[in-house]
Structures are given as structure tokens and as C-alpha cells.
């Protein structure tokens, strides 16, 4: 066949015949000792394993094959293992290869998933008939993942299937997942919950979707405390940030995106394709929001008119309970105290508020040497000749043992509501 160069080292070192790669992959896969393998281990250095998957990864540069090479290797792998009951591990891996090779072709991927579903179900039934404890049947994980992926694929079709069809699939997956709960701490059940969240979101039930994904992530984190540091965790939390925004929790959603980018760039590197893509998405989102989002971050729960999130006094000398920031109007939403002790809903223009001592703040002005630092307000300085001119107001903020006079503009600081 035509020589290919579909991996990193082939791009500089030369070409290789795919037939040679297929022959080599077959021999090297036969040499791998699978007797030590279990369901918690991963084959392939590109997915966190310690040993190269010769069907998927180049033994020289250790990176995944791409393009036509990957597709031809996947087809050869299917031809070799499809009906081979003696090599169940490689037969299962075949379907992962095919799914990767068919990325972007949803109908073809669905056909592969349907075939794998029947295979996994057959394996499961064989183990049940053999009298094995259902909580110990290892292929249950593959079966549940296959069903959830099948549901996800159906939801990705241009013409969505009836919701009840997808829900019925996920009900089946949950029944299998529950059998593994004693051994996996509910991990598979969380996988199903995550997919149910996608179904609800596609159906327009944003609140329900957020609840389901939040519950799924809580289970993942219980089983794996460092889940947020993993690539799957990154994807789930990024999805969570999108759902927060859809539910009107815009500030919290974009804050979570920034947090996850910091984690992802630290773990995967700033130049990782996924990080570059998500950084671009975040910038586009922030550009669409404009400066309103920046001002919205000045105070948490900015839309909650009934909750006081900061206190102080305004330029009139009245006590003020701040409820939020109205950037478009150029001021704060607040309640001010009248002489008779009653409180009146008010609007206080920027920057005419002096926050009380003890108010905790965090600086997010990247130009400031105190960027990212938390401090506490211990006082304020005003112009002696014009004490009501709050344009000249400087809050005294204690950072550790250092006191700094600062202008607390809404776009520069966050009031910490604890």
C-alpha cells in the first residue's frame, strides 16, 4: 500500500507502510502479558497507561496515530479480533479504536456502539449464567459506558430521537450500574447521572440538568478526591460552568471556567490543544458579556435584592446595605437607613460608598501587586477639606502585616461574603 506518515516522528523521520504497522502491532500485542491486567488499569501511554498500545500508538514517538493510518489500523484490528473469544481484551479495545477512527461520523459511530453493546451484553450474560456475583462482573463497566455513549450519540444526531427512548436506555444502564455500587462507590451510577444531565439540558430543563451533573461530580470527587485535576474532571467541571451560566449564575459560571483553566494549564500545559480551545472560548464569552460581567463580580449574589452582601455608609452619611452592582446605571443597588430607622431601597452612584471595617476583599486587578490576594478593610481615608467627596476615598486594607491605601472600584475587587 501507499506509505503513510500519520504520527509525529513519521512527519520528520520518513514514511512507513501501514501493512508493516499492522504486522508489527499484531506481534507486539500478542507479546503483552494480559494476565496481570484488571479493569482499573489502562493500556496506552497517551491515555495515562505505562505500556504502549501498539495498535493505537507509535512505538517510536509514543503518540496516537491519526488520519488514514488510524482508520486502517482500526479496520485491521476488527478483522483480527472481532470473533475471537480467546482475546476478549483486544476485541473490546477494537471498538474503542473504531470509535476514535470514526470521530465526526455520528451514524457510523452509533453502528459501532450498537455492535459493542450486543457484545458486552453477551459477555455479561455468560458471567451471570456461570454463577458469578453480579457486583464482581468486570464487563459491567464496559456495558454501562457503552450504553451511555450510545445515548450520547443518539442525542448528537441532527434529528433528536424521542426523549423516552434515550431515558429508557439510561434506565437500563443505571440498573447495571447499581449492581457495581458495592465495589465502585457509585462511580458507574455517576456516569449515568452525567448523561442524564445532558438529556435534560437538550430538553431545555436547565435546572434539572445542573442538579444531576452537580450530584454526579460529587460522587466522582468522593471516590477520587483529585478528580478536578484529571482530564475527565476538567471536562465535567467545564460542562458544569456552562450549566451555571444557563441557569443565570453567570458570575459563578465564568469564575469556574477561569479556575478550571488555571488547573488545566498547570496539569496539561498552556499549549495543550484543549487548553488553547477553552481559553479561546472563555475570551469569546467574556467579550460577549462585555464589562458588565467584570462589574458583576464586584459583589457575589448581585441579583439578590433581599440579601445584604456588604455594609457601609454612603456620601449622604446614611448607613447602607449593599445588595448588588448596577453597572449600566453606574452605581450600587442598596438599602439606606432613614432617620426614623426604616430602610429605603436606594441607588448609590459609583464610587460613593465607604465599606465597613472588617469587610473582607479579594483583589482581581491583574495590574496590582496584590492581585489574587485577600485582605480586610481596617479603615478609610477621605479628603480633609471635602470629606463627602468619595472620589478621593481610599480604603485601608490589611494584607497580612502590610496595610495599603486602595481605591476599591467594583471592577478591581470582590467582596467576600462568608
Coordinates of C-alpha atoms in Angstrom, one line a residue, residues 25-27 29-30 55 75-84:
X25 CA 1.0 -4.3 16.1
X26 CA -0.2 -7.9 15.9
X27 CA 3.1 -9.3 17.1
X29 CA 0.0 -7.1 21.1
X30 CA 0.4 -10.9 21.3
X55 CA -2.5 -0.8 17.6
X75 CA -10.2 -1.9 10.5
X76 CA -7.3 -4.4 10.7
X77 CA -7.8 -4.8 14.4
X78 CA -11.5 -5.5 13.9
X79 CA -10.8 -8.1 11.3
X80 CA -8.3 -9.8 13.6
X81 CA -10.3 -9.9 16.9
X82 CA -14.0 -9.4 16.0
X83 CA -15.0 -13.1 16.5
X84 CA -12.0 -14.1 18.7

